[in-house]
mmCIF file of C-alpha atoms and ligand atoms in Angstrom:
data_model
loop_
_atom_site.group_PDB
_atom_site.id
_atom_site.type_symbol
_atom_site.label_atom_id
_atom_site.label_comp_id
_atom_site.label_asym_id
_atom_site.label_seq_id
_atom_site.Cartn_x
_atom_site.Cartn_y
_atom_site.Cartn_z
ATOM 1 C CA UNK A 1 -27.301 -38.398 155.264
ATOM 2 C CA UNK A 2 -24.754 -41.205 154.550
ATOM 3 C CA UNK A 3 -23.534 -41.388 151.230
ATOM 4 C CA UNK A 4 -21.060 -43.154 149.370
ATOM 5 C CA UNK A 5 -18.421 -40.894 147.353
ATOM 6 C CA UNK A 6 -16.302 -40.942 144.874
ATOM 7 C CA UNK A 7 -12.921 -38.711 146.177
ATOM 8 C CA UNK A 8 -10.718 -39.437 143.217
ATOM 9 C CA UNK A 9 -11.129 -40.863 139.896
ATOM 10 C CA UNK A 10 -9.174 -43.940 140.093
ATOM 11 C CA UNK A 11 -9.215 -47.740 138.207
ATOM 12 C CA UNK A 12 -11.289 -49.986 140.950
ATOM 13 C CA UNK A 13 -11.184 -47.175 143.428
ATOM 14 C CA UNK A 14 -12.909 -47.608 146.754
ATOM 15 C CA UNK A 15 -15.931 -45.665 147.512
ATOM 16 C CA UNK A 16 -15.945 -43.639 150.837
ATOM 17 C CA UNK A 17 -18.979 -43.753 152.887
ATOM 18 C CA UNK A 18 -19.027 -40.030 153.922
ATOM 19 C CA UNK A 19 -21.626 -38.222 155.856
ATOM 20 C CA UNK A 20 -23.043 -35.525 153.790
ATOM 21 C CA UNK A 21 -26.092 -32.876 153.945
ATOM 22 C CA UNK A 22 -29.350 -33.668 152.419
ATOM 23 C CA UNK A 23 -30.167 -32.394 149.270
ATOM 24 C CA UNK A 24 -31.444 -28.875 148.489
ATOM 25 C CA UNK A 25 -34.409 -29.104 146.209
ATOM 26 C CA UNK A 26 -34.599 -26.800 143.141
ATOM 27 C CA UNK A 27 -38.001 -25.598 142.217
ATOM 28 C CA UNK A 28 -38.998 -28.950 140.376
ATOM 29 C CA UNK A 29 -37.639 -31.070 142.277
ATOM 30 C CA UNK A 30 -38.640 -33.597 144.696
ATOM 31 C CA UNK A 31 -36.715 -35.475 147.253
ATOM 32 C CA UNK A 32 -37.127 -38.869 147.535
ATOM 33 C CA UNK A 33 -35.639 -40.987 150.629
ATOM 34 C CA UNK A 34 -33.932 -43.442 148.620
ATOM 35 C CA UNK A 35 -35.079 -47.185 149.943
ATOM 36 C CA UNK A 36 -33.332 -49.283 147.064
ATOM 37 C CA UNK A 37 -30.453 -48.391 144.176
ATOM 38 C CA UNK A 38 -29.135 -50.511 141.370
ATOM 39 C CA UNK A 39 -25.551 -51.154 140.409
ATOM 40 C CA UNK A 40 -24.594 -50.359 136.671
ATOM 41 C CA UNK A 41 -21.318 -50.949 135.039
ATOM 42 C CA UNK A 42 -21.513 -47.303 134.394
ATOM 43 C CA UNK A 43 -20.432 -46.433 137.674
ATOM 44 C CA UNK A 44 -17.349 -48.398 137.842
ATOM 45 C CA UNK A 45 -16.725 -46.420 134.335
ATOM 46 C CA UNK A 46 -17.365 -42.819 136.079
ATOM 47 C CA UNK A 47 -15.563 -43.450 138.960
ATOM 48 C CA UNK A 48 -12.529 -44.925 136.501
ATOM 49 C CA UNK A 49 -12.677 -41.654 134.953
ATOM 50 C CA UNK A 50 -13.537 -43.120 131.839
ATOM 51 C CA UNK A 51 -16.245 -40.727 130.852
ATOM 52 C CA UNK A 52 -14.378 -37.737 132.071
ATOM 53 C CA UNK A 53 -14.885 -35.628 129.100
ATOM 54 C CA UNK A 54 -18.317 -36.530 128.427
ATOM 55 C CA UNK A 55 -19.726 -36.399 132.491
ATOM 56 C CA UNK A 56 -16.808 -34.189 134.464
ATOM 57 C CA UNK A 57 -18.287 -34.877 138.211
ATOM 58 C CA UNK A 58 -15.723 -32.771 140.318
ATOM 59 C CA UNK A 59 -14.912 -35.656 143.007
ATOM 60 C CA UNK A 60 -15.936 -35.681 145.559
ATOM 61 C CA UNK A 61 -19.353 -36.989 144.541
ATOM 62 C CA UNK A 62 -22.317 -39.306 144.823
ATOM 63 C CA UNK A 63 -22.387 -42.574 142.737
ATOM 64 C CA UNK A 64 -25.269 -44.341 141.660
ATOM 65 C CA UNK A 65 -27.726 -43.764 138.922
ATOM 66 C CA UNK A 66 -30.857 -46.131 139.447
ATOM 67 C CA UNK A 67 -33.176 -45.165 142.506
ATOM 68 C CA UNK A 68 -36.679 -46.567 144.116
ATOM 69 C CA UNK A 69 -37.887 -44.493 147.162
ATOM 70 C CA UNK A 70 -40.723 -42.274 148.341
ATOM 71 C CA UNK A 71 -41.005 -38.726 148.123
ATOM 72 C CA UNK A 72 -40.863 -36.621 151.485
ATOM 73 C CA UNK A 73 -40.646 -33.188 149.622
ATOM 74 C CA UNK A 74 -41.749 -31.559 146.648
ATOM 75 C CA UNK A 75 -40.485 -28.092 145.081
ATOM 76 C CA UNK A 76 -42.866 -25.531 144.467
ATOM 77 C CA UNK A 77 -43.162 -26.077 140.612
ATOM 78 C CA UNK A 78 -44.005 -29.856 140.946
ATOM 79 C CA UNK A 79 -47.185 -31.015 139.302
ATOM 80 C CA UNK A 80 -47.045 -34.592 139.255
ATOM 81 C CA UNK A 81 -46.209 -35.967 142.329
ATOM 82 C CA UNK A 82 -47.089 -35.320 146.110
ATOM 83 C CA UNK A 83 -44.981 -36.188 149.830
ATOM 84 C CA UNK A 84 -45.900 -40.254 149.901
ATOM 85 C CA UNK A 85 -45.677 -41.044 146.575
ATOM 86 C CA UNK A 86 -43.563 -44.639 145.438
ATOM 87 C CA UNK A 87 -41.398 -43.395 142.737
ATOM 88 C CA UNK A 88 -38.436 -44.541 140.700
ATOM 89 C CA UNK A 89 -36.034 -43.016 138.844
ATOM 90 C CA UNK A 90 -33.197 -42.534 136.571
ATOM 91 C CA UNK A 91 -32.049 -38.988 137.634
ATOM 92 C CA UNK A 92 -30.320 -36.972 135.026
ATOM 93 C CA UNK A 93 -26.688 -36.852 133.813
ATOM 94 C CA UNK A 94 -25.115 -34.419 136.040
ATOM 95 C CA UNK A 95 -27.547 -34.596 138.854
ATOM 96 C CA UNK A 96 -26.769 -38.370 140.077
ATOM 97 C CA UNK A 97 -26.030 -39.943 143.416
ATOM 98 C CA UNK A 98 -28.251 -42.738 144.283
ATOM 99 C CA UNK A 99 -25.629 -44.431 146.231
ATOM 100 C CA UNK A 100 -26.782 -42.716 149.545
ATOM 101 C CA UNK A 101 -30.066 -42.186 151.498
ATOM 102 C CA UNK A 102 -31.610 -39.106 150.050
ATOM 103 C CA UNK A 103 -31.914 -37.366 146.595
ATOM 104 C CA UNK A 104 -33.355 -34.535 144.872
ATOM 105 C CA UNK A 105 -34.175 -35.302 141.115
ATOM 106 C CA UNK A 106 -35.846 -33.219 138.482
ATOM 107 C CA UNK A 107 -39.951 -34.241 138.283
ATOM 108 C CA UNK A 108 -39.549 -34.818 134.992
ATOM 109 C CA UNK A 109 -37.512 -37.700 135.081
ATOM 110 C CA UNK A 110 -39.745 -39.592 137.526
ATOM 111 C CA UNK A 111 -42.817 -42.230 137.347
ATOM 112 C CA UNK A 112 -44.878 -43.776 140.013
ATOM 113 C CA UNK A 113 -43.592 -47.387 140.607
ATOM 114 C CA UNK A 114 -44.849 -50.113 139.540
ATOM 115 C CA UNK A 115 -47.317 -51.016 141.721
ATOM 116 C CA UNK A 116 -46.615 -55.167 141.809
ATOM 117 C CA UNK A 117 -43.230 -54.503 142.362
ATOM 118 C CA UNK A 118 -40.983 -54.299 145.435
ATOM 119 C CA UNK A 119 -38.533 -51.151 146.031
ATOM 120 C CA UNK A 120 -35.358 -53.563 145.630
ATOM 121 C CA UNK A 121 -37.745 -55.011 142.130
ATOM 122 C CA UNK A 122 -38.145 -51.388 141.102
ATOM 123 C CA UNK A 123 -34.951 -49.817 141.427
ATOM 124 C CA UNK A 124 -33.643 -52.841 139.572
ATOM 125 C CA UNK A 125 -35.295 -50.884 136.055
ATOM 126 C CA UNK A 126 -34.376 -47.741 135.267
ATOM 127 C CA UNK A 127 -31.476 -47.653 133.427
ATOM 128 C CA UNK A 128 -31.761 -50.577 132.075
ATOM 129 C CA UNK A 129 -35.354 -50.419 131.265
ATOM 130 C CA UNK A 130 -34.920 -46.759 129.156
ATOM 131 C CA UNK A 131 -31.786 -47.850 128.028
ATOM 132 C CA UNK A 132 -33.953 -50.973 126.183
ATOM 133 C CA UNK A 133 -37.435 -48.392 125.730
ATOM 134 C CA UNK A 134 -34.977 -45.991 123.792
ATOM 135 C CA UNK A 135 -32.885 -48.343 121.550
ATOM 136 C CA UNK A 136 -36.058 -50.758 120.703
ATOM 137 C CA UNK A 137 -38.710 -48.252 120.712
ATOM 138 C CA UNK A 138 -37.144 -44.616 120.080
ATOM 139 C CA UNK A 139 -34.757 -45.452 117.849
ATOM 140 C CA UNK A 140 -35.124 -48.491 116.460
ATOM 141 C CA UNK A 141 -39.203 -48.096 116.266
ATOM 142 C CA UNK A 142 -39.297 -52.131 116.077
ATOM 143 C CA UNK A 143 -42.566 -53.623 114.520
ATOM 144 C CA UNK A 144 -44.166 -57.090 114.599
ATOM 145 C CA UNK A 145 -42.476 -59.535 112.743
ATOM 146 C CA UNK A 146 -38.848 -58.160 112.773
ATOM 147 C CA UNK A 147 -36.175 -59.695 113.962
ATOM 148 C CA UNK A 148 -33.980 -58.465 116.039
ATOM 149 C CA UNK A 149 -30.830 -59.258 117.749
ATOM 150 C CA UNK A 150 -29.816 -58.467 121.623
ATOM 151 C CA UNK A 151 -26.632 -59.267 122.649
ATOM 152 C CA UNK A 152 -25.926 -60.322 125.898
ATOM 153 C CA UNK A 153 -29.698 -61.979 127.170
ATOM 154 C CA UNK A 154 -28.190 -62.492 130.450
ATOM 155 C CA UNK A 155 -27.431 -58.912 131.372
ATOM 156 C CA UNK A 156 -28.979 -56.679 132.887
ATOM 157 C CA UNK A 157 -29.874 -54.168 129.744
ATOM 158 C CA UNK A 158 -30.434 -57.828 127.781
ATOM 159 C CA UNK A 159 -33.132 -59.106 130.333
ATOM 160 C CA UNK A 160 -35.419 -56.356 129.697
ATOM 161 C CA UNK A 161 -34.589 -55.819 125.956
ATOM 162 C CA UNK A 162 -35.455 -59.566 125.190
ATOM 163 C CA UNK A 163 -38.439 -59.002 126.921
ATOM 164 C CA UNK A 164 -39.577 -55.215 125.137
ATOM 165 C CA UNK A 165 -38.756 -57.079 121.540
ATOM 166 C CA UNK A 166 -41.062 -59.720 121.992
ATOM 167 C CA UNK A 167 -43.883 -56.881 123.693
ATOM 168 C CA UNK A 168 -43.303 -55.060 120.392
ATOM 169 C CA UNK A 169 -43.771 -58.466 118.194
ATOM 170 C CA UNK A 170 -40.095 -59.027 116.996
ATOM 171 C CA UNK A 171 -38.754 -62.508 117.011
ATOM 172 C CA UNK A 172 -35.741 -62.240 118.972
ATOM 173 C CA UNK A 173 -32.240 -63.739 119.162
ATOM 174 C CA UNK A 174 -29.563 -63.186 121.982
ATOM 175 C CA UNK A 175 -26.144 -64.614 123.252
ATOM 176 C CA UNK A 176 -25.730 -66.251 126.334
ATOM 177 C CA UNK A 177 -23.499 -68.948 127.959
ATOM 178 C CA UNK A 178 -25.009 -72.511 127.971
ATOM 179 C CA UNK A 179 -25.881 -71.798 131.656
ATOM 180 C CA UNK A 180 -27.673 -68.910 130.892
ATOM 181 C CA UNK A 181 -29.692 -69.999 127.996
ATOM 182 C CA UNK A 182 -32.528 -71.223 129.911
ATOM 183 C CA UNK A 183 -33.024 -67.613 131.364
ATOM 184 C CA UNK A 184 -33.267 -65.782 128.237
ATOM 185 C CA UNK A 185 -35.452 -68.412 126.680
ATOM 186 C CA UNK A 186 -37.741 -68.066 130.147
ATOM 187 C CA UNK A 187 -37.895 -64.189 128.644
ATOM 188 C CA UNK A 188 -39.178 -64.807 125.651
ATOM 189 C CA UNK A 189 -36.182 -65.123 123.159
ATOM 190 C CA UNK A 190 -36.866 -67.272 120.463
ATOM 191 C CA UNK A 191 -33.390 -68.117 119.503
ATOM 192 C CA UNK A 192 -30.366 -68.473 122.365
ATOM 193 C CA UNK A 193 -26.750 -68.946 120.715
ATOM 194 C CA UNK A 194 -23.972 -69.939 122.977
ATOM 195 C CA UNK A 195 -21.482 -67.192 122.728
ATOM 196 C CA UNK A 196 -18.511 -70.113 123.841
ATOM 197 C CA UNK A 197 -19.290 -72.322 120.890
ATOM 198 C CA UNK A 198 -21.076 -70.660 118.443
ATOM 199 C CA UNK A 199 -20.593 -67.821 116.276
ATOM 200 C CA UNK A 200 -23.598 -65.679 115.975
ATOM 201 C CA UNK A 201 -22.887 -64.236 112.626
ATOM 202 C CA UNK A 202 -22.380 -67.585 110.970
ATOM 203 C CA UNK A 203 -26.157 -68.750 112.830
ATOM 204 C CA UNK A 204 -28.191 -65.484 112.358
ATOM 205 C CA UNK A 205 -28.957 -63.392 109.031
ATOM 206 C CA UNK A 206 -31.639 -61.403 107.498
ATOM 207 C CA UNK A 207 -32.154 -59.305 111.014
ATOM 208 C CA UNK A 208 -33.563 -55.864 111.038
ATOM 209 C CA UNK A 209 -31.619 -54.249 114.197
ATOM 210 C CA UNK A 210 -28.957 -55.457 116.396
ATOM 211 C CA UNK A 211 -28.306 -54.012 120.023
ATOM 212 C CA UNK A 212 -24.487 -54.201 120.095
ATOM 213 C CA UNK A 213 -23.507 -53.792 123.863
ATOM 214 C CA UNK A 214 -20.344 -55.564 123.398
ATOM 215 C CA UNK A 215 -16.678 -55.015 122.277
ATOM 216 C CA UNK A 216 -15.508 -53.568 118.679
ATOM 217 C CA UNK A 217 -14.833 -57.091 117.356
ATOM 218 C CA UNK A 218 -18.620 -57.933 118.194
ATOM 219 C CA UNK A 219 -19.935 -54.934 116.592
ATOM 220 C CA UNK A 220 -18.323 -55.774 113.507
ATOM 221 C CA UNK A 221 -19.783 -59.033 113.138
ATOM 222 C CA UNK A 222 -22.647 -57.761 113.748
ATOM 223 C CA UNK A 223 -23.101 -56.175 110.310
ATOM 224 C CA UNK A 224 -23.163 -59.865 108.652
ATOM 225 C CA UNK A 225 -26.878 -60.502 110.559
ATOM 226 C CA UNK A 226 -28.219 -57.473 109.365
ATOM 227 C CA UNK A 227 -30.045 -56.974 106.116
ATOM 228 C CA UNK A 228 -29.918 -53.863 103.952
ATOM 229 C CA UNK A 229 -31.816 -51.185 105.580
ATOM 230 C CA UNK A 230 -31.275 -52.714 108.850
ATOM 231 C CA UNK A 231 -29.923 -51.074 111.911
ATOM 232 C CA UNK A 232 -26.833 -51.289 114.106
ATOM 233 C CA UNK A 233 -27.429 -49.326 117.455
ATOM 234 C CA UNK A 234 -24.356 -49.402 119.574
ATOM 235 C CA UNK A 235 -24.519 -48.929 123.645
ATOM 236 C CA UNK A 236 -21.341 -49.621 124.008
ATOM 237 C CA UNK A 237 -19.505 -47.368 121.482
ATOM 238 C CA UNK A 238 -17.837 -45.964 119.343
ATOM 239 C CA UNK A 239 -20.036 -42.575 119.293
ATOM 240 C CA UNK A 240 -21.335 -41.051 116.205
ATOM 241 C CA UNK A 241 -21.212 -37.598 115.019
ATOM 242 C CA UNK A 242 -24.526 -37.123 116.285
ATOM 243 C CA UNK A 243 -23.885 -37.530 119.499
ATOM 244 C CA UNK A 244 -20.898 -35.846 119.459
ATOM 245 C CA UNK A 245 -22.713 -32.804 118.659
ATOM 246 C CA UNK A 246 -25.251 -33.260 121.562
ATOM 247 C CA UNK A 247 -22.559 -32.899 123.664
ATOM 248 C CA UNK A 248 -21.576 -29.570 122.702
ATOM 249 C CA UNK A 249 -17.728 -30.412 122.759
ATOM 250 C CA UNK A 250 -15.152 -28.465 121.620
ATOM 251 C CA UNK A 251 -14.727 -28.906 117.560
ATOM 252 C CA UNK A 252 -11.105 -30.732 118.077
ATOM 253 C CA UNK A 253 -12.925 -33.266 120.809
ATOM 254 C CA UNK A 254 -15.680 -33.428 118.012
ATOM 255 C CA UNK A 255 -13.453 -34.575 115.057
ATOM 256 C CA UNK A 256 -12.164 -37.470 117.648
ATOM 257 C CA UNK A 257 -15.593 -38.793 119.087
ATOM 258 C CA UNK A 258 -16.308 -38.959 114.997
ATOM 259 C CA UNK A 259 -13.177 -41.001 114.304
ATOM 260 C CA UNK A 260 -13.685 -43.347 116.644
ATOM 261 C CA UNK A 261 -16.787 -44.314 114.553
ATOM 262 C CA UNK A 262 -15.278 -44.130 110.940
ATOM 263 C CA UNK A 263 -14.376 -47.557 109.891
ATOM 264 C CA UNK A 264 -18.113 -48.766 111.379
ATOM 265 C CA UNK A 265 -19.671 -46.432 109.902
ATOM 266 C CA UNK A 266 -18.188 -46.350 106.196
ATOM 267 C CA UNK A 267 -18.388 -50.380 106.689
ATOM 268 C CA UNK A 268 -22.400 -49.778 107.381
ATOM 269 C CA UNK A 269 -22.565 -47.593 105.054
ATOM 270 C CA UNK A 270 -21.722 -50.003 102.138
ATOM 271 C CA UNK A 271 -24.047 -52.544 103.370
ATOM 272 C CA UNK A 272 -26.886 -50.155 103.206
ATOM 273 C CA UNK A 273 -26.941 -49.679 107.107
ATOM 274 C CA UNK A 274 -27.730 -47.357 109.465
ATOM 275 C CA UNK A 275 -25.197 -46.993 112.615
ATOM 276 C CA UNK A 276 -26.096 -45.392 115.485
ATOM 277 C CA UNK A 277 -24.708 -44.945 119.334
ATOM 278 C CA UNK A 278 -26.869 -44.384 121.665
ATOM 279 C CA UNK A 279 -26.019 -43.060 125.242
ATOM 280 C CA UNK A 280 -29.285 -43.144 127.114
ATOM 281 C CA UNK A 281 -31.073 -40.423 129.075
ATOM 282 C CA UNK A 282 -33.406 -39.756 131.960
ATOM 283 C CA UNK A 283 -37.246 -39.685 130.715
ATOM 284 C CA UNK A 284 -39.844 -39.978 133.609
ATOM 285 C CA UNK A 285 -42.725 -39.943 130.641
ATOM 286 C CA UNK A 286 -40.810 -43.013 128.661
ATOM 287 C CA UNK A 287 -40.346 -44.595 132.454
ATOM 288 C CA UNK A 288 -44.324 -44.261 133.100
ATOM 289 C CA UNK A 289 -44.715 -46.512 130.132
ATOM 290 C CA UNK A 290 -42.455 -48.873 131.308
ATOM 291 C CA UNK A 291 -44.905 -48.658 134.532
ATOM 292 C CA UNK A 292 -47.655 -50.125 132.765
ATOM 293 C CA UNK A 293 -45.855 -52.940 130.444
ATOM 294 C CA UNK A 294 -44.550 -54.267 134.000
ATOM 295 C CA UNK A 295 -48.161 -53.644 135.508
ATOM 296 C CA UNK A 296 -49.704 -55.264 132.534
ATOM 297 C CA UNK A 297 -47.240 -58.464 133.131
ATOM 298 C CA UNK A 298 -45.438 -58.566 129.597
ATOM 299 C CA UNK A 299 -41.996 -57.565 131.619
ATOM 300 C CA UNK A 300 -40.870 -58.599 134.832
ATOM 301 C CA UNK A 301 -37.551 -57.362 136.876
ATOM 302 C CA UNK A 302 -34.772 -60.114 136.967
ATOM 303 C CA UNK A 303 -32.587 -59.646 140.302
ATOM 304 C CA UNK A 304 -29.215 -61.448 140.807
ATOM 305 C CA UNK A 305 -27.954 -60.259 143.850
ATOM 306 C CA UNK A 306 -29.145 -58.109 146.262
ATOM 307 C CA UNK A 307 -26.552 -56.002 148.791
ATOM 308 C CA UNK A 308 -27.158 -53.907 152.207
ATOM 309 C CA UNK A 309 -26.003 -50.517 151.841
ATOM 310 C CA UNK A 310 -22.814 -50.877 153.568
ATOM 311 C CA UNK A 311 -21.727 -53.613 151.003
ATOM 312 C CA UNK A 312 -22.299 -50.701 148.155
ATOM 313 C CA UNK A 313 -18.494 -51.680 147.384
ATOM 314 C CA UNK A 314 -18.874 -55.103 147.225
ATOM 315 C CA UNK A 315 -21.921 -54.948 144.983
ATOM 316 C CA UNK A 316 -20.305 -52.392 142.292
ATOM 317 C CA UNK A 317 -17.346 -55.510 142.407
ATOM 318 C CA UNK A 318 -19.396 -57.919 141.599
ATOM 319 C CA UNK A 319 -20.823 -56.336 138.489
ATOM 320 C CA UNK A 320 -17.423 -55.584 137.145
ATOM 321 C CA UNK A 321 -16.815 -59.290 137.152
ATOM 322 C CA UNK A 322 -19.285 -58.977 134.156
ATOM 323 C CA UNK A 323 -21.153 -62.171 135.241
ATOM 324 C CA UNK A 324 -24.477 -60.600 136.738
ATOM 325 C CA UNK A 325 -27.413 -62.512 135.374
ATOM 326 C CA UNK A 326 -29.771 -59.641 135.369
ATOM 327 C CA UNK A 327 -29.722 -56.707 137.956
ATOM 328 C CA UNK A 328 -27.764 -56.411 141.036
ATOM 329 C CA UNK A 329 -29.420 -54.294 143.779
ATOM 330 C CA UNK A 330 -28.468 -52.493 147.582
ATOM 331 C CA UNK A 331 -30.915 -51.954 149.612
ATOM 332 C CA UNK A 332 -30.593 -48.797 151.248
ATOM 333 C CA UNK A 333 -33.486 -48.630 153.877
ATOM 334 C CA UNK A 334 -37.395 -50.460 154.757
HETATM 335 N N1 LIG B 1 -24.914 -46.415 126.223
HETATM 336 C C1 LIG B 1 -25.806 -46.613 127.179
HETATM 337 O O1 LIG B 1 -26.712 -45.815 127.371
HETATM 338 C C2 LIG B 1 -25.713 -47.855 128.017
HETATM 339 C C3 LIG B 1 -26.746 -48.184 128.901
HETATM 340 C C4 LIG B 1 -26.660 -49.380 129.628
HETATM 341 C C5 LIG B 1 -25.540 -50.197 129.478
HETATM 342 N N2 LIG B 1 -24.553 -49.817 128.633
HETATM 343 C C6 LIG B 1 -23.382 -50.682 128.426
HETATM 344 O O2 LIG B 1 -23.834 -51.905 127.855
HETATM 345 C C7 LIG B 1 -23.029 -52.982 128.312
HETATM 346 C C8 LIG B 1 -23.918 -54.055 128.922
HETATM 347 O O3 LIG B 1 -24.522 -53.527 130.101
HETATM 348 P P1 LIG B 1 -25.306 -54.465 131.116
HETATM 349 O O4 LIG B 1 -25.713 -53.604 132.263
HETATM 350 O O5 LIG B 1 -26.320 -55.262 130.409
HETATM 351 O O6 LIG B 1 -24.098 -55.416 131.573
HETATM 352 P P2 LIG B 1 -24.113 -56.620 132.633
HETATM 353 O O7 LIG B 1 -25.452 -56.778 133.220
HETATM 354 O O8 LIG B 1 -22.965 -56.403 133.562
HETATM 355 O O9 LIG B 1 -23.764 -57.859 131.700
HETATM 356 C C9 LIG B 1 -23.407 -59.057 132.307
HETATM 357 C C10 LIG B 1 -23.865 -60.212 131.441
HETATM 358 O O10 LIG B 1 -23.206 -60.188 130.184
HETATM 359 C C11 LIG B 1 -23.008 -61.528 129.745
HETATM 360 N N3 LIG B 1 -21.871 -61.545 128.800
HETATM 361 C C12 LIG B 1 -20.597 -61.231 129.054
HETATM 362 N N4 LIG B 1 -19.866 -61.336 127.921
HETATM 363 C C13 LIG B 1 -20.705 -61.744 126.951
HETATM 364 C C14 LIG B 1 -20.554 -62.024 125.564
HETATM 365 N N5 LIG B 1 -19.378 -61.892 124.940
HETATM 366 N N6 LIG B 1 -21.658 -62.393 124.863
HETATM 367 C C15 LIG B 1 -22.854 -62.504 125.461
HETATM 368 N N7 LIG B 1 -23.057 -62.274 126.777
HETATM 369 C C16 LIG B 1 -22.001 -61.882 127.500
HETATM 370 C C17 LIG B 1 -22.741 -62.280 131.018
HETATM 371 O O11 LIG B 1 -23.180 -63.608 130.868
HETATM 372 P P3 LIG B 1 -22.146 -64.838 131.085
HETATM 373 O O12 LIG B 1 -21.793 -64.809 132.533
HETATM 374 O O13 LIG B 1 -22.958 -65.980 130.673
HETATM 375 O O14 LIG B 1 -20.990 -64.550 130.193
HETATM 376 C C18 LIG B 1 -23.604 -61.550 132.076
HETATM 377 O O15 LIG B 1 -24.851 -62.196 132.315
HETATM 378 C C19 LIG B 1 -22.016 -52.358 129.271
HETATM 379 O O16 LIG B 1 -20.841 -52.069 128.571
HETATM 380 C C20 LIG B 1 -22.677 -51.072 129.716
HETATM 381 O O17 LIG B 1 -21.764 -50.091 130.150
HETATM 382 C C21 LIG B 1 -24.604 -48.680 127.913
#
């Protein structure tokens, strides 16, 4: 199958389209012929080695972490899915590659499709879409009539978010550039500040959760929107000592995953709130409820670009530009 690879780790490295075997199946697996993937900035930041210590893929390997496609084989152990079935996915850490024409992923982290969706609409969720489900639901276990705050309403983890608070009943604010306001407000947000002009602290207050996917100087303002007993969940660092245990790191790696966090966390802390990073993870049951809320109509894919498979390179360069309004997407095959 052709797949594009990842030889080195290297800062804007190019990805090799290589010709590899298809995937073996484990047990309960099945192997879907991949027909659309979705571009995430954290690809560029595996293949810049950034999350070395955290994911250590021994290059070379398979990109890509979003997949649509139908299943053409199913392990022995697999309950939930037959050959034919329109699935999509957000494989497991350690068991990625969607960047290429085949893959085998674990049942469990599978749904059916959405059926009034398009491959190139479908593989434009996963990530995204649990990333959203987990912070907003999971974690944050929004109600009606909070508020929350999602930064960046234009992005591709902000165009579903925007949409999953106001699902859950939350009035909901977001940052965007005056060219993207009308977008977020099309989603549902009920209050669009212009990140160029305005500062968001000095405009919002009161808020029960903020989803900070933004730099440290962000994060930090963030605490002056948020009331006492409010939450601050991170997606874009610095980890907490909870997650630094899941990882099972060594104790010395440990200690310096929970510095990182210190200052926000002591800083929360005296406000009366709670800080947490969250690092998002395959769920096919989590993914089957996004099914339905996209079924049902209360959340619909936003698509920016959409690139053949040979322009795989191109498409991971335009989402490190950082202006994708929503989901870029490759098409891989009919
Ligand atoms: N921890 C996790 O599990 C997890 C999961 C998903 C994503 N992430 C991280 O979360 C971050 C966002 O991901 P994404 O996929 O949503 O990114 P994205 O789609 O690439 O975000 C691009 C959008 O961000 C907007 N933007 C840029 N700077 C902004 C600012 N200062 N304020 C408000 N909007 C701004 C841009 O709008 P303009 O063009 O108008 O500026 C653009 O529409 C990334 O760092 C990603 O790695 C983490």
């Amino acid at each position: 199958m052709r797949a594009f690879v990842v030889d080195k780790y290297k800062k804007k490295g190019a990805l090799r389209l290589a010709n590899l075997p298809e995937p073996e199946l484990q047990d309960n697996d099945v192997l879907v012929r991949i027909q659309a993937t979705a571009v995430n900035l954290l690809d560029s930041k595996v293949r810049d080695g950034e999350f070395k210590l955290i994911l250590p893929y021994r290059p070379p390997f398979v990109l890509g972490h979003d997949v649509a496609g139908t299943v053409v084989k199913a392990g022995s152990g697999v309950r939930r899915f037959k050959v034919g079935d329109q699935v999509y996915a957000r494989p497991r850490d350690h068991r990625v590659g969607t960047f290429a024409e085949f893959i085998a992923v674990d049942e469990a982290d599978v749904a059916l499709k959405p059926n009034n969706l398009s491959m190139t609409e479908a593989a434009s969720i996963p990530l995204v879409g649990l990333t959203a489900w987990q912070a907003l639901v999971e974690v944050g276990k929004v109600k009606p009539g909070e508020k929350v705050f999602i930064q960046a309403g234009s992005g591709g983890v902000g165009t579903f978010a925007i949409q999953l608070g106001k699902h859950l009943g939350a009035t909901v604010a977001t940052t965007t550039s005056a060219g993207n306001a009308e977008l977020a407000r099309s989603l549902g947000a009920d209050v669009v500040i212009d990140y160029k002009t305005q500062d968001f602290e000095k405009v919002l207050s009161g808020y029960d959760l903020v989803l900070n996917s933004q730099d440290p100087k962000t994060l930090e303002k963030s605490l002056a929107v948020l009331k006492p007993g409010g939450q601050l969940i991170s997606i874009s660092g610095p980890p907490d000592p909870a997650f630094a245990g899941k990882l099972g790191l060594n104790l010395f790696l440990k200690l310096v995953l929970r510095l990182l966090s210190r200052g926000v966390r002591k800083k929360a802390k005296r406000l009366g709130i709670r800080y947490s990073f969250l690092f998002m993870r395959a769920e096919g049951q989590q993914l089957d409820q996004i099914t339905s809320l996209i079924e049902s109509g209360a959340i619909r894919p936003v698509v920016d670009k959409v690139f053949p498979f040979e322009k795989t390179g191109d498409a991971l360069a335009y989402v490190e530009t950082g202006r994708a309004k929503g989901k870029v997407v490759i098409t891989v095959a009919d």
